[in-house]
Every structure is written in C-alpha cells, then in structure tokens.
Amino acid sequence: MRRWAVMSKPDAALVRAARGERPAPTPVWFMRQAGRSLPEYRAAREGVAMLDACRRPELVADITLQPVRRHGVDAAVLFSDIVVPLAAVGIDVDIVPGVGPVVGTPVRDATAVAAIRRLDDGDVAPITEAVRLCVGELGATPLVGFAGAPFTLASYLVEGGPSRDHARTKALMHGEPELWARLVDRLADIALTFLRAQVAAGASVVQLFDSWAGALSAVDYRRHVLPASRRIFDGLADTSVPRIHFGVGTGELLSALAAAGPDVLGVDWRVPLAAAAERVPGMALQGNLDPAILLAPWPVIEAEASRVLADGRSAPGHIFNLGHGVLPATDPGVLTRLVEFVHEATSG
Amino acid sequence: MRRWAVMSKPDAALVRAARGERPAPTPVWFMRQAGRSLPEYRAAREGVAMLDACRRPELVADITLQPVRRHGVDAAVLFSDIVVPLAAVGIDVDIVPGVGPVVGTPVRDATAVAAIRRLDDGDVAPITEAVRLCVGELGATPLVGFAGAPFTLASYLVEGGPSRDHARTKALMHGEPELWARLVDRLADIALTFLRAQVAAGASVVQLFDSWAGALSAVDYRRHVLPASRRIFDGLADTSVPRIHFGVGTGELLSALAAAGPDVLGVDWRVPLAAAAERVPGMALQGNLDPAILLAPWPVIEAEASRVLADGRSAPGHIFNLGHGVLPATDPGVLTRLVEFVHEATSG
C-alpha cells in the first residue's frame, strides 16, 4: 500500500482538488493538450504512425511533457490512444488519419468476443516504460494515466470504426445482452489491467474516457454499461489514486456515470458546472470550457473561463479543463494565456 | 385566414396531438421515413443526385407518399433537404454521398453574408408544386413541411460542410456577434419564406430542424440563436398550422427551444419524455424511440415503444416518432409493424 501512496503525490493541486479540496490556485490541464495544436508535437510525430508513436517510450515521454513545459499546466496526461490496449492484445486495429480507429475484423459474434484475450502487463511494457520516463522528469507535477471505457471500446470493435449512430453496437447490446455483457466485461478487464499498470509505473491520477457514452439513454447505460465501468473503478480503489470519468454529451447520464464510482466527474460544455453540481452532489468536477471558444478573441475566452471558474465553486473540488479535447486549430499561445489566467484568478 | 384553416386539417390526429389533445390512436410518423430504408426509394433515386431529386415535383411527391402507402403512418413529411432553400438562392452547395452538404465557398465574412439574397416564392416553385401534388394525393393525411433552422444552416455555410465541433461557426458567433446576427437573421428570412410557401401550397404542419443546436450551451443558444429561430415561429403564427421544433442532443436546451415558440417540441432518445414534460410543462412532445433500437429483435422494440408511449402520457399531447431519423439499415417491415403496434396500443 505504501508504494501507491508515494506515487499519488497527495500534495499536488490536481490530486487535492480531486479529493474535494479547494487548493489555490485551481489546477488546470487540457484534454488532448499533448497533440496537434503544438508545432513541437507535429514535428515529433512527423513520419510516425499514431500507434507506432504510442509504443516508443522516449517519444511518448517527450510528447507528454511538451505541454507541461510550454503551458505550465498542473498535470501531464499520458500521450496514448484508447485503442492502444486493444492493439496490445493482438486485435487488428489501426488509426487512420482523418478517420480514426479502424478495426480489421469487427467483433460481432460469440467467437469473436471469446477470441479477445486478457491483457498482461508485458503487453504494455513500452507504455509503462513511458510512464516511468515521464514521472522521472515531472517532479511534483502529477501524470494522468488513461484508458478508454468499455462502451466506447466496444463501439469501435463492433462498428469496425467511428460511428455516428452506434447502430450495430446498440443492436448487439439489445439483441444479445449476455454476449454484450461478456464483451464489455472483457474490455473492463483490459482497461483495468492497463490503468493499474500505469499507476504501478507512477501515474498519480487516472481518467477513464467513455467518449461515446452520451449516445445512450440513461436506462440503457445503467443496464448495459455501468456494471462494467464500475468494475474498473472498484478495481482501482486499493491504489488510492483519484479516478476521473468523462464522456461527451452526458448531461442526462451524470448521476449514472457517478454511480460507476469515480472520484471526479468530467463534464462537457453543455452542462454548466453549477447545474452538474446539483445533479451529482458531493462529487468533484472537471471541466468545462467549450474548446471552440478558444478560437474566439481573448475577451470572450476570459469571460467564459471566469464563468466556468465561478460555476466550479458549486462543486466540492474543481479541476479546470476544457469540455472536450483541444482542437487542432487552437493557438497554443492562447492555451498558455488561459493557464496563466486560471492561476491568477484563483491564486486566493 | 380561411384558406389556412382549410389546409390545416384540424381533425387529423397529428394536428390534434400538436394542439395538446389526446386523439386515439396516438399519431405516428418517422423522421426520414421517406428515405434509404425503403427499396422503392432507392429505386426511385437511382441515378438522380439528391438536390436534383428535390427539384422534380413528381419524384418528390412519389417519394413523399411511399412511406404513407407502405407503413400507414399518420403524416407524410416532404422529401427534401435542409440545404434546398440555400441552393434556391444561388448558394453553391451540393450534397455529396457519404459526406453530406458541401458548400463551394464558405461564408466567413461580411461580404459573403451580405451576398446571401432573400428567397422569393418563385425560387422554390418546384417544391411548392411538389407539395400541391402530395396534398392532392394524401386525402385526410396531413403533410409535414420542413426547413432547417438558422444555426444548423449557418454551420454548414461557415464550416463549408458537416462538422463535428462547429469550431469556425462558434468562432464567428463569439468573435463577430453582429455579423453572426445578420447571418442567422437572413437564414431565418429564408426558412420562414420557405415554410410559408409550403403552408400556402397545403402543408398542414411544419417542422423546423435545428439538427446541430445540441452543440451549443444554453447560454450561447439563447444569446446567439434563439432570436432568429423565434422570428420563424412568430412569422408562422397567422397560418395556424402547428409548428414542431427538433434538434439532437438538446436535453440541456429544451426550455430554450420551447422559448423560440413552437407548438410541439421534438425530443431525442436521450431524454425520457416524462423528464422532458417536466422541463417544458404544457408543451406537446414528439418522439422519441432510439432509431438504433429498430435493429434489435421485435420484443425489445415493443418494450421500448411501450415505454415511450407511457412516458408520452406525461405531455399534454404526444406524437410518436423516433428520436432521430430512420437509419438506412432499418428493415421497413419493422417500421410497418411499429406503426401497427402504436395504433393498437393506443386505440383507446
């Protein structure tokens, strides 16, 4: 147990806010902060395919640290992709530029589900090595580890790629609920093993991304998804690292997502944090500036960021973030200025 | 005024439900019921580009009537596309299969906004002719006319095509709010003229689609979009036809959408109708079976449809529909069976 406690950097502002405290200044980081908005990222990625990049520890560490060095954010987030652990168990998946994850043989029957093997720590050795390299460089700044949640991973596997309507996924969920349950259980195992490996290697916080959960009604989420996601959060309880849960368009699902057991709920820009705080009382919140706002003039950004900070005071703890990932067209100078603004506005 | 009253088919179940009555059986139609789920539609469209098809009155009437003949739905919905009136005022827009609307020269500055001219009735003569042909065939069954709402049309024009994040659109909205207001005002003029022309030609109900409104926070919707959408609903008040408003992912926006002035609010599948009825008391509701459910086995569909009908009793009037358009992979036999089920379950 001591091992986990050392890693979890209990004094870091991010960790304290996740625990429901109100550190001053308010911690801030950005989903997709290590990504295409940064010229140094585009340079580092040149000629390297996404999944190849995710398997090179030095490159992952370099990219992960870029936004910490440039923006002074309060956390690094591991540069990776939600399909990395799927590729690590031998699933034929690639990330096609301009499209997203594409699965060679979609998973649509019992044979295909049974063929998905468990993840061993050895399968993700390059990623845990990258985590160690990051943590060695980061000093007091915590690293956020991450994984994709069962529903979102299942959607990629069943559809064979990104989907607007998740129709085949929902058809499987409703038409063969036992098979569906086996699929999301196996994906929960994989995500849990992956997150525990990241924590063991030094990640101080984890975030489980259920990017597409917002496509589900609350009834369907609770019946067909929540049990698998809850197993992941339960399975991390002994590590004592704060657990963040996030999905897009989840206004109707906030209490269901909270029931899965995270310490922090990420909220997209559609739900003001003050409203979210009423829906999930007692829960620390993360978010939720609309990433598109960052393309507007600075006075608009400052006004919106101020509103987010004011709304965030309704929650027991608040981690400032965007309501979704940084858009590639974002001026990195604006991100730096936003970090400074959040820190100055909340330095107490 | 008499002319409008005659057209509005006040005894039609759809019209009565829209007025807040509870006709038995509950009226049912499906968004995109005239579309790719039907083999007769695919045959009729073969070799004809989408926008060309929308400009051929006989073809439009044939396609519009197909689902009425096949499924026995309680309304026809005009086969068209939300960009039809944009093309009619000379904007270089096409519908690219597999992509969606693509605009030749995106609208991003004052000159481009000023260049968008008003719509004259003559610009949409083939569409109003199609409406007349439909109404002549439909007898007692009402025709739903439709148009795209200003925000959604503006997004296509500003982005140049479909967008996941609407980043340029929001940047214009926030960065140049007066220019944005001129753009959505002009688009409101166009939509209003288009809808009035459809009503004059015999449409008994209209639906304004704000497909992408759910990408906005309620604050932004109310400030930058609601006034333009309200002008459309206000401008239809004298026609006495029921006005339906619909957008996807609008759980956080229901009261704001209601404030725009429709008679009926369409709700997607994420918000149970009973919850929607609490958010917009006194409003008739339309919806909201998840279209993906139609790919599941019949017992699942029947259970979900029963739940929708039960939830719909919370609203003063309920029009059964899907929570979004029919998916192309839907078995048309299932749609027919669903119409029968809704009618039998609510025949009183």
XYZ file of C-alpha atoms in Angstrom:
696
model
C 0.000 0.000 0.000
C 2.869 2.349 0.759
C 4.020 2.105 -2.820
C 0.739 3.549 -4.096
C 0.694 6.327 -1.547
C 4.126 7.555 -2.592
C 3.153 7.652 -6.231
C -0.079 9.505 -5.691
C 1.561 12.869 -4.924
C -1.044 13.821 -2.308
C 0.114 17.446 -2.192
C -0.380 18.106 -5.895
C -3.189 20.603 -6.525
C -4.797 18.250 -9.021
C -4.910 15.417 -6.507
C -6.223 17.676 -3.765
C -8.995 19.082 -5.962
C -9.898 15.537 -6.976
C -10.227 14.718 -3.274
C -12.742 17.525 -2.864
C -10.388 20.174 -1.527
C -10.027 23.708 -2.860
C -6.332 24.311 -3.490
C -5.346 27.832 -4.581
C -4.745 28.273 -7.423
C -7.257 25.952 -9.086
C -5.424 23.209 -11.014
C -5.769 23.231 -14.789
C -4.925 20.848 -17.596
C -6.419 20.209 -21.022
C -7.641 17.028 -22.629
C -5.521 16.491 -25.792
C -3.008 19.064 -24.549
C -0.302 16.776 -25.969
C -1.431 16.928 -29.547
C -1.825 18.672 -32.854
C -2.196 22.192 -31.529
C 1.560 22.183 -30.747
C 4.149 22.645 -33.516
C 6.663 20.634 -31.464
C 4.137 17.793 -31.410
C 3.653 17.877 -35.160
C 7.428 17.869 -35.581
C 7.872 14.924 -33.211
C 5.146 12.912 -34.953
C 6.373 13.583 -38.488
C 6.553 10.315 -40.397
C 5.497 8.236 -37.379
C 2.132 6.488 -37.421
C -0.025 7.119 -34.347
C 0.082 3.613 -32.858
C 3.805 3.326 -33.581
C 4.318 6.608 -31.749
C 2.380 5.277 -28.754
C 4.791 2.329 -28.493
C 8.037 4.346 -28.355
C 8.723 5.233 -24.718
C 11.086 8.156 -25.360
C 8.750 9.673 -27.936
C 5.708 9.230 -25.692
C 7.555 10.877 -22.812
C 8.724 13.756 -24.991
C 5.216 14.430 -26.328
C 3.624 14.014 -22.889
C 5.974 16.605 -21.411
C 5.665 19.161 -24.219
C 2.528 20.918 -22.904
C 3.821 20.885 -19.325
C 6.942 22.725 -20.420
C 5.109 25.128 -22.714
C 1.906 25.935 -20.822
C 2.750 25.271 -17.190
C -0.317 23.081 -16.760
C -0.795 21.323 -13.409
C -0.760 17.828 -14.874
C 0.675 15.843 -17.725
C -1.630 13.410 -19.490
C -0.057 10.325 -20.968
C 0.160 10.564 -24.758
C -1.663 7.472 -25.942
C -4.862 6.398 -27.625
C -7.819 4.483 -26.286
C -7.219 1.611 -28.738
C -3.609 1.054 -27.572
C -4.536 -1.797 -25.183
C -6.719 -3.387 -27.881
C -3.756 -3.451 -30.248
C -1.678 -4.800 -27.356
C -3.888 -7.908 -27.076
C -3.492 -8.558 -30.772
C -6.651 -7.003 -32.183
C -6.117 -5.785 -35.733
C -6.748 -2.082 -35.200
C -5.106 0.925 -36.766
C -5.623 4.658 -36.520
C -6.292 6.064 -39.958
C -5.535 9.807 -40.231
C -8.732 11.781 -40.818
C -10.887 8.776 -39.931
C -9.936 7.427 -36.507
C -9.590 3.855 -35.258
C -10.386 1.213 -37.875
C -10.771 -2.425 -36.857
C -9.794 -5.032 -39.454
C -12.343 -7.664 -38.387
C -15.284 -6.209 -36.448
C -16.386 -8.112 -33.327
C -19.988 -9.200 -33.812
C -20.421 -12.767 -32.575
C -19.597 -15.054 -29.674
C -16.495 -16.456 -31.364
C -15.059 -13.010 -31.911
C -15.814 -11.951 -28.336
C -14.253 -15.118 -26.916
C -11.139 -14.503 -29.020
C -10.340 -11.245 -27.194
C -7.681 -12.291 -24.724
C -6.804 -10.694 -21.408
C -4.134 -8.024 -21.224
C -0.885 -8.912 -19.461
C 1.393 -6.263 -18.045
C 4.016 -7.405 -20.525
C 1.764 -6.428 -23.437
C 2.016 -2.781 -22.477
C 5.649 -2.687 -21.345
C 6.542 0.182 -23.722
C 3.708 2.260 -22.275
C 4.602 1.620 -18.649
C 8.227 2.383 -19.543
C 6.988 5.685 -20.993
C 5.094 6.384 -17.769
C 8.292 5.830 -15.771
C 10.237 8.172 -18.038
C 7.542 10.850 -17.697
C 7.320 10.569 -13.941
C 11.097 10.796 -13.674
C 11.009 14.147 -15.472
C 7.827 15.582 -13.989
C 8.945 16.167 -10.409
C 5.991 17.412 -8.395
C 3.648 17.553 -11.391
C 1.300 14.567 -11.496
C 0.800 12.355 -14.517
C -2.747 11.435 -15.539
C -2.919 7.910 -16.901
C -5.823 6.974 -19.085
C -7.865 4.277 -20.769
C -10.991 4.025 -22.888
C -14.126 2.754 -21.177
C -15.864 -0.487 -22.178
C -18.763 1.047 -24.111
C -16.570 3.256 -26.259
C -14.072 0.459 -26.945
C -16.936 -1.915 -27.726
C -18.403 0.555 -30.194
C -15.141 0.701 -32.160
C -14.877 -3.085 -32.119
C -18.474 -3.766 -33.143
C -18.814 -0.987 -35.719
C -15.320 -1.520 -37.088
C -14.579 2.194 -36.794
C -16.038 5.521 -35.720
C -19.816 5.660 -35.892
C -22.350 8.445 -35.608
C -25.258 6.288 -34.555
C -23.600 3.208 -32.922
C -26.399 1.205 -34.533
C -24.682 -2.194 -34.707
C -23.365 -1.708 -31.188
C -26.804 -0.994 -29.809
C -28.287 -3.846 -31.849
C -25.831 -6.251 -30.211
C -26.466 -4.751 -26.772
C -30.219 -5.150 -27.091
C -30.335 -8.257 -29.233
C -27.740 -10.378 -27.409
C -27.411 -8.855 -23.940
C -25.431 -11.800 -22.482
C -22.893 -11.689 -25.298
C -22.713 -7.924 -24.920
C -22.061 -8.314 -21.194
C -19.188 -10.719 -21.911
C -17.719 -8.219 -24.377
C -17.806 -5.235 -22.028
C -16.577 -7.386 -19.129
C -13.545 -8.426 -21.094
C -12.932 -4.808 -22.121
C -13.260 -3.771 -18.480
C -10.582 -6.326 -17.569
C -8.302 -4.911 -20.233
C -8.864 -1.301 -19.190
C -8.369 -2.143 -15.516
C -5.116 -4.017 -16.115
C -3.896 -1.165 -18.310
C -4.721 1.500 -15.721
C -3.200 -0.496 -12.846
C -0.011 -0.887 -14.886
C 0.104 2.886 -15.407
C -0.457 3.543 -11.699
C 2.198 0.986 -10.729
C 4.596 2.819 -13.057
C 3.853 6.166 -11.419
C 0.652 7.733 -12.719
C -0.878 9.798 -9.890
C -4.381 10.123 -11.324
C -6.334 8.134 -13.909
C -9.056 9.160 -16.304
C -11.460 6.705 -17.894
C -12.801 8.087 -21.181
C -16.239 6.911 -22.219
C -16.220 9.212 -25.219
C -19.435 7.886 -26.766
C -21.484 7.066 -23.649
C -23.594 10.143 -24.405
C -25.157 8.209 -27.297
C -27.012 6.049 -24.765
C -30.162 6.704 -22.809
C -29.707 6.544 -19.033
C -31.775 3.355 -18.902
C -29.514 1.614 -21.405
C -26.344 2.960 -19.807
C -27.335 1.713 -16.357
C -28.416 -1.686 -17.604
C -25.744 -2.485 -20.166
C -22.662 -0.378 -19.413
C -22.490 0.800 -15.816
C -21.632 -2.605 -14.269
C -18.551 -2.984 -16.478
C -17.348 0.576 -15.883
C -17.925 0.190 -12.142
C -15.676 -2.872 -12.082
C -12.837 -0.689 -13.343
C -13.286 1.990 -10.697
C -13.750 -0.610 -7.961
C -10.631 -2.381 -9.155
C -8.580 0.771 -8.686
C -9.827 1.582 -5.182
C -6.829 -0.003 -3.413
C -4.369 2.168 -5.361
C -5.732 5.346 -3.728
C -5.166 7.370 -6.926
C -8.020 9.714 -7.838
C -10.204 8.376 -10.629
C -11.763 10.732 -13.196
C -14.605 9.693 -15.504
C -15.502 11.622 -18.636
C -17.821 11.391 -21.610
C -19.207 13.872 -24.145
C -22.875 14.836 -24.248
C -23.581 13.116 -20.945
C -25.911 15.671 -19.376
C -28.610 13.027 -18.950
C -26.100 10.489 -17.620
C -24.213 12.388 -14.938
C -25.751 10.567 -11.992
C -25.340 7.224 -13.782
C -21.681 7.975 -14.523
C -21.209 8.989 -10.883
C -22.737 5.661 -9.849
C -19.870 3.896 -11.620
C -17.659 5.098 -8.780
C -15.205 7.787 -9.920
C -13.846 10.457 -7.568
C -14.204 13.178 -10.200
C -16.711 13.613 -12.994
C -15.631 15.384 -16.171
C -18.418 17.476 -17.677
C -18.670 18.765 -21.235
C -19.538 22.405 -22.016
C -23.237 21.756 -22.471
C -23.957 21.472 -18.749
C -22.915 24.424 -16.571
C -20.848 23.106 -13.651
C -23.333 24.631 -11.215
C -26.082 22.509 -12.789
C -23.818 19.447 -12.787
C -23.088 20.002 -9.096
C -26.818 19.779 -8.394
C -27.126 16.527 -10.344
C -24.179 14.823 -8.611
C -23.982 16.408 -5.153
C -20.686 15.930 -3.344
C -18.749 14.959 -6.476
C -15.589 16.831 -7.522
C -15.962 18.136 -11.088
C -13.622 18.675 -14.005
C -14.249 20.998 -16.945
C -15.730 22.580 -18.906
C -14.847 25.441 -21.273
C -16.107 24.805 -24.812
C -12.914 24.081 -26.800
C -14.348 26.035 -29.734
C -14.354 29.170 -27.559
C -10.544 29.120 -27.750
C -10.817 30.187 -31.399
C -12.661 33.378 -30.345
C -10.979 36.670 -29.282
C -9.363 36.732 -25.833
C -12.032 38.828 -24.055
C -14.610 36.153 -24.943
C -12.313 33.413 -23.650
C -11.636 35.277 -20.429
C -15.335 35.898 -19.808
C -16.217 32.250 -20.436
C -13.311 30.972 -18.329
C -14.439 33.246 -15.492
C -17.936 31.828 -15.751
C -16.556 28.273 -15.608
C -14.488 29.133 -12.521
C -17.492 30.739 -10.836
C -19.692 27.740 -11.646
C -16.944 25.400 -10.450
C -17.257 26.845 -6.954
C -20.555 24.951 -6.671
C -18.626 21.664 -6.562
C -16.600 20.453 -3.595
C -13.482 20.311 -5.782
C -12.875 21.737 -9.250
C -10.243 20.872 -11.846
C -10.305 23.411 -14.665
C -10.263 21.786 -18.095
C -11.994 22.080 -21.443
C -15.324 20.378 -22.052
C -13.649 18.147 -24.662
C -10.205 17.868 -26.258
C -8.106 20.774 -27.554
C -8.997 21.417 -31.210
C -6.039 21.146 -33.604
C -6.602 24.715 -34.868
C -6.122 26.176 -31.376
C -3.350 28.762 -30.997
C -1.009 27.312 -28.359
C -0.334 30.839 -27.085
C -3.982 31.047 -26.089
C -3.674 27.855 -24.047
C -0.657 29.255 -22.196
C -2.517 32.503 -21.535
C -5.518 30.563 -20.271
C -3.395 28.617 -17.776
C -1.968 31.910 -16.504
C -5.424 33.406 -16.282
C -6.876 30.483 -14.313
C -3.935 30.547 -11.923
C -4.060 34.313 -11.394
C -7.830 34.384 -10.994
C -7.723 31.693 -8.308
C -4.451 32.362 -6.500
C -6.510 33.268 -3.427
C -57.294 33.324 -42.972
C -59.944 30.847 -44.127
C -57.502 29.476 -46.661
C -55.062 28.485 -43.905
C -57.774 26.955 -41.782
C -58.880 24.682 -44.590
C -55.344 23.482 -45.242
C -54.580 22.752 -41.641
C -56.771 19.611 -41.469
C -57.854 20.306 -37.889
C -59.345 16.826 -37.500
C -56.125 14.975 -38.321
C -54.744 13.104 -35.308
C -51.317 14.668 -35.835
C -52.759 18.173 -35.776
C -54.899 17.433 -32.740
C -51.968 15.975 -30.786
C -49.889 19.002 -31.744
C -52.651 21.185 -30.272
C -52.342 19.356 -26.968
C -55.237 16.942 -27.433
C -55.081 13.152 -26.960
C -56.532 11.564 -30.095
C -56.874 7.774 -30.065
C -54.890 6.183 -31.541
C -51.738 8.234 -30.961
C -50.457 9.604 -34.286
C -47.131 8.259 -35.510
C -44.672 9.198 -38.240
C -40.914 8.840 -38.602
C -38.257 11.385 -39.395
C -36.555 10.264 -42.662
C -39.407 7.827 -43.304
C -39.068 8.788 -46.983
C -35.535 7.581 -47.453
C -32.953 4.895 -47.815
C -34.656 2.275 -45.634
C -37.178 1.745 -48.479
C -36.260 -0.273 -51.593
C -38.799 1.738 -53.610
C -36.961 4.893 -52.519
C -33.598 3.534 -53.609
C -35.129 2.557 -56.947
C -36.703 5.988 -57.426
C -33.440 7.767 -56.609
C -31.233 5.606 -58.796
C -29.016 7.805 -60.934
C -30.561 11.031 -59.598
C -28.460 13.339 -57.437
C -30.106 14.365 -54.151
C -30.633 18.055 -54.940
C -31.823 17.238 -58.448
C -34.336 14.818 -56.933
C -35.587 17.554 -54.591
C -36.362 19.782 -57.594
C -38.540 17.291 -59.502
C -42.133 17.687 -58.282
C -43.404 14.286 -59.456
C -40.410 12.475 -57.985
C -40.675 14.374 -54.699
C -44.380 13.535 -54.472
C -43.745 9.875 -55.260
C -41.025 9.548 -52.624
C -43.011 11.540 -50.058
C -46.003 9.221 -50.465
C -44.040 5.941 -50.387
C -43.959 5.534 -46.585
C -47.592 6.607 -46.231
C -48.644 3.851 -48.613
C -46.327 1.257 -47.128
C -46.486 1.921 -43.385
C -49.812 3.660 -42.863
C -48.160 6.485 -40.930
C -50.334 9.391 -39.831
C -48.368 12.007 -41.726
C -46.266 12.433 -44.817
C -43.108 14.505 -44.492
C -41.978 16.390 -47.547
C -38.968 14.724 -49.163
C -36.383 17.493 -49.278
C -33.131 18.562 -47.656
C -32.357 21.434 -45.355
C -29.978 22.991 -47.908
C -32.639 23.131 -50.667
C -33.558 26.778 -49.972
C -29.858 27.708 -49.833
C -29.337 26.238 -53.288
C -32.510 28.058 -54.354
C -30.973 31.453 -53.544
C -27.921 30.604 -55.626
C -25.503 29.376 -52.956
C -23.054 26.855 -54.384
C -23.996 23.840 -52.276
C -24.162 20.184 -53.176
C -24.923 17.010 -51.274
C -22.014 14.616 -51.590
C -22.974 10.968 -50.959
C -21.315 9.679 -47.778
C -20.322 13.208 -46.731
C -23.370 15.478 -46.635
C -23.819 19.084 -47.732
C -20.650 20.688 -49.106
C -20.518 24.442 -49.712
C -18.265 25.642 -52.547
C -17.304 28.955 -50.954
C -17.778 29.003 -47.171
C -19.422 32.108 -45.684
C -16.976 33.715 -43.264
C -17.027 37.490 -43.718
C -19.374 40.436 -44.073
C -19.216 40.412 -47.865
C -20.216 36.760 -48.008
C -23.070 37.292 -45.552
C -24.353 40.322 -47.448
C -24.282 38.313 -50.676
C -26.904 35.853 -49.421
C -30.077 37.120 -51.016
C -33.647 36.692 -49.814
C -35.719 33.772 -51.003
C -38.622 34.512 -53.340
C -41.531 32.132 -53.698
C -40.524 31.671 -57.329
C -37.170 30.227 -56.237
C -38.891 27.220 -54.732
C -41.687 26.757 -57.278
C -40.767 23.081 -57.907
C -41.019 22.369 -54.187
C -44.353 24.091 -53.728
C -45.591 22.271 -56.831
C -44.470 19.018 -55.156
C -46.378 19.994 -52.011
C -49.526 20.524 -54.086
C -49.120 17.143 -55.768
C -48.646 15.442 -52.397
C -51.613 17.126 -50.786
C -53.792 16.180 -53.763
C -52.948 12.525 -53.180
C -52.925 12.471 -49.383
C -56.599 12.999 -48.681
C -57.081 13.286 -44.926
C -53.426 12.560 -44.119
C -51.526 15.743 -43.286
C -48.242 16.738 -44.909
C -45.410 17.971 -42.693
C -43.409 20.703 -44.394
C -39.923 21.389 -43.192
C -36.912 23.646 -43.159
C -33.520 23.799 -41.494
C -33.102 26.265 -38.647
C -30.684 29.204 -38.799
C -27.941 27.749 -36.585
C -27.719 24.476 -38.480
C -27.794 26.197 -41.870
C -25.186 28.697 -40.670
C -22.926 25.872 -39.528
C -22.942 24.294 -42.995
C -22.275 27.673 -44.612
C -19.462 28.705 -42.257
C -17.743 25.323 -41.988
C -18.231 24.526 -45.673
C -19.661 21.112 -44.796
C -20.547 18.832 -41.917
C -18.541 19.485 -38.754
C -18.135 17.633 -35.509
C -17.084 20.624 -33.432
C -18.599 23.607 -35.295
C -15.412 25.459 -34.345
C -15.391 28.096 -37.111
C -19.111 28.650 -36.614
C -18.700 29.277 -32.906
C -15.627 31.425 -33.539
C -17.697 33.664 -35.832
C -20.586 33.696 -33.350
C -18.362 34.771 -30.486
C -15.827 36.828 -32.406
C -18.200 38.844 -34.610
C -21.602 38.672 -32.938
C -23.172 41.435 -35.081
C -22.108 39.738 -38.300
C -23.348 36.421 -36.910
C -26.701 38.016 -36.098
C -27.004 39.284 -39.673
C -26.228 35.792 -40.984
C -28.806 33.964 -38.853
C -31.378 36.710 -39.493
C -31.035 36.250 -43.221
C -31.258 32.485 -42.809
C -34.377 32.959 -40.677
C -35.916 35.015 -43.510
C -35.134 32.249 -45.965
C -36.529 29.491 -43.739
C -39.667 31.492 -42.985
C -40.374 32.238 -46.624
C -39.766 28.585 -47.486
C -42.100 27.325 -44.765
C -44.836 29.836 -45.623
C -44.647 28.746 -49.250
C -45.090 25.114 -48.175
C -48.041 26.009 -45.974
C -49.631 28.085 -48.741
C -49.289 25.044 -51.014
C -51.023 22.796 -48.487
C -48.660 21.608 -45.750
C -50.739 21.124 -42.578
C -47.848 21.063 -40.099
C -44.273 22.357 -40.244
C -41.116 21.131 -38.554
C -38.047 23.315 -38.097
C -34.926 21.144 -37.800
C -32.086 22.585 -35.770
C -30.063 19.401 -36.156
C -26.875 20.758 -34.572
C -28.284 23.080 -31.900
C -27.265 20.499 -29.306
C -23.639 21.516 -29.880
C -24.363 24.806 -28.096
C -24.569 25.631 -24.425
C -27.922 27.056 -23.351
C -26.301 30.446 -22.734
C -24.950 30.605 -26.285
C -28.174 29.268 -27.783
C -30.293 31.871 -26.023
C -27.971 34.746 -26.881
C -26.985 33.919 -30.445
C -29.612 31.619 -31.939
C -32.977 31.840 -30.198
C -33.966 35.298 -31.547
C -33.575 34.149 -35.154
C -35.449 30.875 -34.610
C -38.212 32.731 -32.762
C -38.720 35.021 -35.759
C -39.562 31.960 -37.828
C -42.143 30.611 -35.385
C -43.627 34.072 -34.858
C -43.806 34.547 -38.607
C -45.912 31.411 -38.964
C -48.391 32.242 -36.205
C -51.027 33.658 -38.579
C -51.099 30.434 -40.629
C -52.478 28.477 -37.657
C -50.528 25.344 -38.683
C -48.850 23.504 -35.797
C -45.125 24.175 -35.601
C -42.712 21.450 -34.461
C -39.128 22.179 -33.396
C -36.464 19.479 -33.194
C -32.776 19.102 -32.566
C -30.499 16.238 -31.496
C -28.783 16.154 -28.115
C -30.818 19.063 -26.819
C -31.538 17.852 -23.284
C -29.953 20.990 -21.840
C -31.774 23.220 -24.332
C -35.383 22.072 -24.119
C -36.673 25.139 -22.322
C -34.657 27.410 -24.608
C -36.033 25.665 -27.703
C -39.526 25.972 -26.254
C -38.918 29.701 -25.776
C -38.479 30.012 -29.548
C -42.230 29.481 -29.816
C -43.076 26.082 -31.336
C -46.311 24.232 -30.545
C -44.523 20.879 -30.307
C -41.029 20.019 -29.172
C -39.298 17.016 -30.721
C -37.095 15.183 -28.220
C -34.287 12.763 -28.971
C -33.971 9.398 -27.216
C -31.594 10.619 -24.537
C -34.306 12.400 -22.551
C -37.299 10.304 -21.454
C -40.483 12.117 -22.487
C -41.617 12.176 -18.859
C -38.449 14.118 -17.973
C -38.916 16.384 -20.989
C -42.501 17.088 -19.915
C -41.168 18.364 -16.589
C -38.665 20.653 -18.312
C -41.236 22.178 -20.701
C -44.575 21.982 -18.903
C -47.630 22.360 -21.104
C -45.775 21.644 -24.352
C -46.876 18.879 -26.720
C -43.997 16.477 -27.370
C -42.843 14.400 -30.308
C -40.588 11.365 -30.119
C -38.548 9.501 -29.082
C -37.619 5.878 -29.733
C -33.877 5.427 -30.335
C -33.656 4.657 -34.078
C -30.909 2.118 -33.342
C -33.416 0.082 -31.317
C -35.159 -0.763 -34.602
C -32.190 -3.010 -35.451
C -32.860 -5.104 -32.312
C -35.306 -8.039 -32.077
C -39.016 -7.198 -32.030
C -39.627 -7.851 -28.285
C -37.007 -5.196 -27.474
C -38.638 -2.747 -29.876
C -42.090 -3.405 -28.459
C -40.890 -2.920 -24.884
C -39.127 0.328 -25.740
C -42.054 1.627 -27.785
C -44.380 0.859 -24.863
C -42.103 2.814 -22.562
C -42.131 5.779 -24.969
C -45.930 5.684 -25.132
C -46.192 5.511 -21.343
C -43.754 8.402 -20.930
C -45.620 10.357 -23.600
C -48.719 10.402 -21.397
C -46.882 12.944 -19.230
C -47.204 15.528 -22.011
C -50.453 17.269 -22.941
C -50.152 15.900 -26.498
C -47.865 13.216 -27.879
C -46.830 12.459 -31.457
C -44.979 9.136 -31.605
C -41.776 9.335 -33.611
C -38.168 8.230 -33.421
C -35.617 10.279 -31.502
C -33.774 10.964 -34.790
C -34.121 9.869 -38.421
C -34.704 6.294 -39.623
C -31.339 4.572 -40.118
C -30.748 3.295 -43.667
C -30.214 -0.283 -42.383
C -33.698 -0.410 -40.844
C -35.955 -3.224 -42.054
C -39.029 -1.455 -43.473
C -41.191 -4.320 -42.228
C -40.259 -3.331 -38.695
C -41.427 0.226 -39.314
C -44.787 -1.037 -40.572
C -45.142 -3.298 -37.551
C -44.254 -0.428 -35.239
C -46.982 1.780 -36.731
C -49.487 -1.041 -36.196
C -48.268 -1.556 -32.659
C -48.554 2.135 -31.738
C -52.037 2.303 -33.211
C -53.242 -0.870 -31.496
C -51.702 0.033 -28.154
C -53.414 3.445 -28.148
C -56.709 2.784 -29.908
C -58.468 3.563 -26.628
